[in-house]
Short mmCIF file of C-alpha atoms in Angstrom, two decimals:
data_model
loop_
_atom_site.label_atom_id
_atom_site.label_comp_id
_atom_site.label_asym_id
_atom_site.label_seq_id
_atom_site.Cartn_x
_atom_site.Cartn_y
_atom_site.Cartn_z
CA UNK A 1 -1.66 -7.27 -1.33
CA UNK A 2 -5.17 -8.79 -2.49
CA UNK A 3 -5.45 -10.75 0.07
CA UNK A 4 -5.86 -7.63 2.22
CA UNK A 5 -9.18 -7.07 0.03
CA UNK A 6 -10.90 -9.55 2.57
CA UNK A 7 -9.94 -7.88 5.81
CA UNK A 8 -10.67 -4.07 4.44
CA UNK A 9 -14.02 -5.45 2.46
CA UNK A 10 -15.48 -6.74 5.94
CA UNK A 11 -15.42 -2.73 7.04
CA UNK A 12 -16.45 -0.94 3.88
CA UNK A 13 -20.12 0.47 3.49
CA UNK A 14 -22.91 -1.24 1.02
CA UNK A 15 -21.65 -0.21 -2.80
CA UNK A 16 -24.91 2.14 -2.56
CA UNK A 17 -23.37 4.61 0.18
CA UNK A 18 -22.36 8.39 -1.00
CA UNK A 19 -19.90 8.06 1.78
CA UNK A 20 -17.71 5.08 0.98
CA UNK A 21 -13.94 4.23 2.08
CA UNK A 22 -12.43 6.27 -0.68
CA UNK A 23 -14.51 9.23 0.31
CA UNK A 24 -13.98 9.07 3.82
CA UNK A 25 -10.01 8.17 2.57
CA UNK A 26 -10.27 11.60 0.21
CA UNK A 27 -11.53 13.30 3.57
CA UNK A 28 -9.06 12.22 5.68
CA UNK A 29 -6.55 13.58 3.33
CA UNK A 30 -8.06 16.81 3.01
CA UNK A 31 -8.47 16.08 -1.00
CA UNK A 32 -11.50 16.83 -3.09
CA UNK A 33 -13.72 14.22 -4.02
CA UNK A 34 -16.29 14.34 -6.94
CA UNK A 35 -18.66 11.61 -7.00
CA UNK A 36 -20.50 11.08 -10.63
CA UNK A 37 -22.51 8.42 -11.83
CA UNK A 38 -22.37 4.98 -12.12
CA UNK A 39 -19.79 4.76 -9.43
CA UNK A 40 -17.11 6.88 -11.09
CA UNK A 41 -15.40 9.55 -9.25
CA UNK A 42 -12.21 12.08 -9.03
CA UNK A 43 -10.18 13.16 -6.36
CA UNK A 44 -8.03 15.61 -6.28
CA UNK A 45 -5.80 18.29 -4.34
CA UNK A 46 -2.54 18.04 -2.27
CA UNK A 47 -0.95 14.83 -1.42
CA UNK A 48 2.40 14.57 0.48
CA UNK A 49 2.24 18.33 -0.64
CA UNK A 50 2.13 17.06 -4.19
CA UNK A 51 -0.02 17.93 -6.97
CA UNK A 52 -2.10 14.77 -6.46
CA UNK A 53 -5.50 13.58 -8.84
CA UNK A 54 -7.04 10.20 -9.37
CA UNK A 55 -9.57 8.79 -10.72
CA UNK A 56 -12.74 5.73 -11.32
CA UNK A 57 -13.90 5.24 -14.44
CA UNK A 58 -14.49 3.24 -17.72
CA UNK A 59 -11.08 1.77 -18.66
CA UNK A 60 -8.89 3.51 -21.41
CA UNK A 61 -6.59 0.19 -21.55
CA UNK A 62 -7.76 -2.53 -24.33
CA UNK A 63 -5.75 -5.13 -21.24
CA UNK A 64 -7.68 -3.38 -18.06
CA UNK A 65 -11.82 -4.24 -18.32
CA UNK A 66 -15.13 -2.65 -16.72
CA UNK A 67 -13.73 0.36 -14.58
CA UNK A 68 -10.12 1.48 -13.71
CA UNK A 69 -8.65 3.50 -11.09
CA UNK A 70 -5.70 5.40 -12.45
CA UNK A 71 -3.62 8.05 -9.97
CA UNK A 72 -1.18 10.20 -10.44
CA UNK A 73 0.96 12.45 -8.16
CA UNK A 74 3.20 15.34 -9.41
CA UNK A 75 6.62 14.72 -7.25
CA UNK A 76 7.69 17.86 -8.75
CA UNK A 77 10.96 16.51 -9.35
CA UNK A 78 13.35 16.44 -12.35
CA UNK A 79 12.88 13.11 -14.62
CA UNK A 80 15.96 10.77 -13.63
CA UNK A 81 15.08 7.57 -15.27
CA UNK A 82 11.81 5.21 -15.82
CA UNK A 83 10.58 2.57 -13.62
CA UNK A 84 7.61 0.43 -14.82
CA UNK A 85 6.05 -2.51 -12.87
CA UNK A 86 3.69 -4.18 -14.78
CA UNK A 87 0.96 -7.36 -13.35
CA UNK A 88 1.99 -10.42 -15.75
CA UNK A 89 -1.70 -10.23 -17.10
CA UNK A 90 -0.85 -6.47 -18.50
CA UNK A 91 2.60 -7.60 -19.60
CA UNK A 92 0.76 -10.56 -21.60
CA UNK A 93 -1.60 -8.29 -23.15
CA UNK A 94 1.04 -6.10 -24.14
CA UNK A 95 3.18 -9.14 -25.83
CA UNK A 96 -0.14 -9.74 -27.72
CA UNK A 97 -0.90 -6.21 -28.33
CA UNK A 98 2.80 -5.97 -29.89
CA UNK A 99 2.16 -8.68 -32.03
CA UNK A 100 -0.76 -7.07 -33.81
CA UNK A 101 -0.26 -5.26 -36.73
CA UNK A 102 -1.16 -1.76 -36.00
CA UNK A 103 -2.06 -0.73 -31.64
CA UNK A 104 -5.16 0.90 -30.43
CA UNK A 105 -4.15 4.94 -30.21
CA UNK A 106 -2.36 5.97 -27.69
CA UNK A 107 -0.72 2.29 -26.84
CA UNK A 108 2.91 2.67 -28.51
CA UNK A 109 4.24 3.84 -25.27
CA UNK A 110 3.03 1.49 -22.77
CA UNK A 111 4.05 -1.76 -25.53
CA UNK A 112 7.32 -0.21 -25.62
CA UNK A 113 7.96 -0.57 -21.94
CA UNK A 114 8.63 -4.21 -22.99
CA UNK A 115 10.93 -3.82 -25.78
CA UNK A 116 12.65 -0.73 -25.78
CA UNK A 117 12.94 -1.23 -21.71
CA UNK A 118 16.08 -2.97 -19.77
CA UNK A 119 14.60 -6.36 -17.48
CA UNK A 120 15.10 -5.00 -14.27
CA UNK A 121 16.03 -8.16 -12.01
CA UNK A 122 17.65 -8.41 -8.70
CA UNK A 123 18.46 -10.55 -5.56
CA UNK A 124 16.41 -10.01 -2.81
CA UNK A 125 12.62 -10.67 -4.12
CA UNK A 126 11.75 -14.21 -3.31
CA UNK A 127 10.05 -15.97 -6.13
CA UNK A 128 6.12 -14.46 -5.45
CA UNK A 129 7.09 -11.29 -6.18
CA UNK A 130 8.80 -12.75 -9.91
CA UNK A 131 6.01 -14.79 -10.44
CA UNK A 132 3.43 -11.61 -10.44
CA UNK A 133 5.55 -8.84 -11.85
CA UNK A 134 7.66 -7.84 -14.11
CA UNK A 135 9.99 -4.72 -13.86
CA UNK A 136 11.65 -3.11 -16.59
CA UNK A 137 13.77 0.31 -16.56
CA UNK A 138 16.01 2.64 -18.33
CA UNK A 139 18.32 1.84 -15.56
CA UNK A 140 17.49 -1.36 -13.52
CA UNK A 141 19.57 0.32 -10.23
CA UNK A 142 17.13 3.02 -10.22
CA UNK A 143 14.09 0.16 -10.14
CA UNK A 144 15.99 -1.67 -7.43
CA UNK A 145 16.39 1.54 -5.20
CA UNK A 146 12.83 2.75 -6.08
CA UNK A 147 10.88 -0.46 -5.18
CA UNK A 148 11.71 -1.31 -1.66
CA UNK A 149 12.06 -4.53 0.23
CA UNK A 150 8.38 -2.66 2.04
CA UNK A 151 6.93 -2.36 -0.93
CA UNK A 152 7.64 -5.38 -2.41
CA UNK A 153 6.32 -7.37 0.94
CA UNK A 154 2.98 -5.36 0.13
CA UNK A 155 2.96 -6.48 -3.00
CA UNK A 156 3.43 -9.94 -2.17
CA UNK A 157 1.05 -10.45 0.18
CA UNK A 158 -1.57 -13.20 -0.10
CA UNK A 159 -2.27 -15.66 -3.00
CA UNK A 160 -0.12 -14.53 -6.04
CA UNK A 161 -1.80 -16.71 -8.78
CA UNK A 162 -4.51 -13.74 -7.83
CA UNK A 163 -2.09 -11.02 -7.55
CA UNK A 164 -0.76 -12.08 -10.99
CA UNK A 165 -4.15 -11.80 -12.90
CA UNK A 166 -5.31 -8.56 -11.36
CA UNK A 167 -4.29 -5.93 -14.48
CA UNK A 168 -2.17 -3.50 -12.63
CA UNK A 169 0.70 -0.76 -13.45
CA UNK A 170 2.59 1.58 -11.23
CA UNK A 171 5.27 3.70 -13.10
CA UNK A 172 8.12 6.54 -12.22
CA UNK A 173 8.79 8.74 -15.23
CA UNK A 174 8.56 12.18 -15.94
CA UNK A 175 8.99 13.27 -12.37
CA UNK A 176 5.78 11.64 -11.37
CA UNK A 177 4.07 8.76 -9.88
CA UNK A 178 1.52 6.80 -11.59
CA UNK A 179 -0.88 3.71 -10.85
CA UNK A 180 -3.65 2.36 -13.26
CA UNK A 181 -5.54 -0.81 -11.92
CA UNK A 182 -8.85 -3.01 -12.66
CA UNK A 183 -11.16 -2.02 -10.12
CA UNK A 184 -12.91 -4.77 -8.58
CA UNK A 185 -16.32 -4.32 -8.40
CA UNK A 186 -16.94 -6.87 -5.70
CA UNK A 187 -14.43 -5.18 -3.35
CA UNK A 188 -16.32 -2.78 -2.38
CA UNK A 189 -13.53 -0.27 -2.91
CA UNK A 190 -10.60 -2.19 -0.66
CA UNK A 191 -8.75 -3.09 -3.58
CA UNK A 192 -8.47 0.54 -4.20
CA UNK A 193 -7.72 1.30 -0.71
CA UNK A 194 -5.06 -0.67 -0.90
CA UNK A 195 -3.49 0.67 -4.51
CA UNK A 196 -3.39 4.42 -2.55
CA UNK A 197 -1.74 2.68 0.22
CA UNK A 198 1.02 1.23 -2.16
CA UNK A 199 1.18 4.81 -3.91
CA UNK A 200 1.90 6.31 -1.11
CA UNK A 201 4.96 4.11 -0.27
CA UNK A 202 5.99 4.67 -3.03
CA UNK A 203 5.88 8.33 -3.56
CA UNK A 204 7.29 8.52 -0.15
CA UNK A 205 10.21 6.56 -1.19
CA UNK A 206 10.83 8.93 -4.63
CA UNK A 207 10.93 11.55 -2.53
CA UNK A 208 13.15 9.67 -0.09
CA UNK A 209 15.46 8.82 -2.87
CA UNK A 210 15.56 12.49 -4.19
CA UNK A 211 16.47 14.02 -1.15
CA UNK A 212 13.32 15.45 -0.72
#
């Protein structure tokens, strides 16, 4: 997936542009887009007809740093299970966070995904995938269904020692689709060109799964 960043980075505008590849993304999706300062923004509005927002900020993750872009999409769907795929460097900082005697507010959640959470492990992935992510699930069929062999490829793509240190986490719970990465600031936005590209594979495939 990161090693995308090079291709996408080649095309993007200067950092210093009002009209960068998100915004012309948000356009071409006919979603809102709210610049504000120091290069933080929100987007919002109907995406594959769902209730869609996301935003750039200042991270609200002790294991993300600088800025993060976090997305979620409404699938409008009744909660069937959790799903939560998780970079290796988040799942280390979670292992450490666990290991402290009292979390940050707000963490007890996300640490649980690791403990309270079934390993969610299956033929098919070739050893990349393993070596950058780790999957865990109420019920590890519904992770195998949810992540598909295209999604997986996406992920995989390029140099996965990379892959494996960028802080990332995509979840299904609650009837909705969420993402929450480390924005790159040298990426000139690809990297999150990319993450709304992998969102919306995998929103299409929720859907897909649901009948929808």
């Amino acid at each position: 997936m990161f090693e995308r960043i090079k291709q996408i980075w080649k095309k993007s505008l200067p950092s210093e542009s009002r009209d960068g590849p998100v915004s012309r993304w948000a356009t071409s999706q006919f979603l809102r887009h709210r610049l504000g300062d120091g290069g933080t923004y929100v987007i919002e509005g109907q995406f594959q007809e769902r209730e869609f927002r996301a935003e750039c900020g200042p991270s609200r993750r002790p294991y993300i740093s600088g800025m993060e872009f976090r997305a979620r999409v409404d699938l409008a769907l009744p909660p069937v299970g959790k799903v939560v795929l998780l970079s290796r460097a988040v799942a280390s900082s979670l292992r450490r966070l666990d290991e402290q005697e009292s979390l940050p507010r707000g963490l007890d959640e996300e640490v649980g995904w690791l403990t309270q959470l079934k390993e969610a492990k299956w033929e098919g992935p070739d050893a990349a995938f393993w070596k950058c992510y780790v999957v865990r699930a109420d019920e590890p069929e519904l992770a195998r269904r949810w992540l598909s062999n295209d999604a997986i490829a996406f992920l995989t793509q390029g140099d996965s020692e990379v892959a494996a240190r960028v802080p990332m986490v995509v979840a299904l719970m609650r009837g909705k689709c969420y993402l929450r990465m480390e924005v790159n600031p040298l990426a000139e936005e690809a990297d999150t060109l990319l993450a709304l590209e992998l969102l919306e594979q995998l929103v299409e495939r929720a859907l897909s799964l649901a009948g929808r």
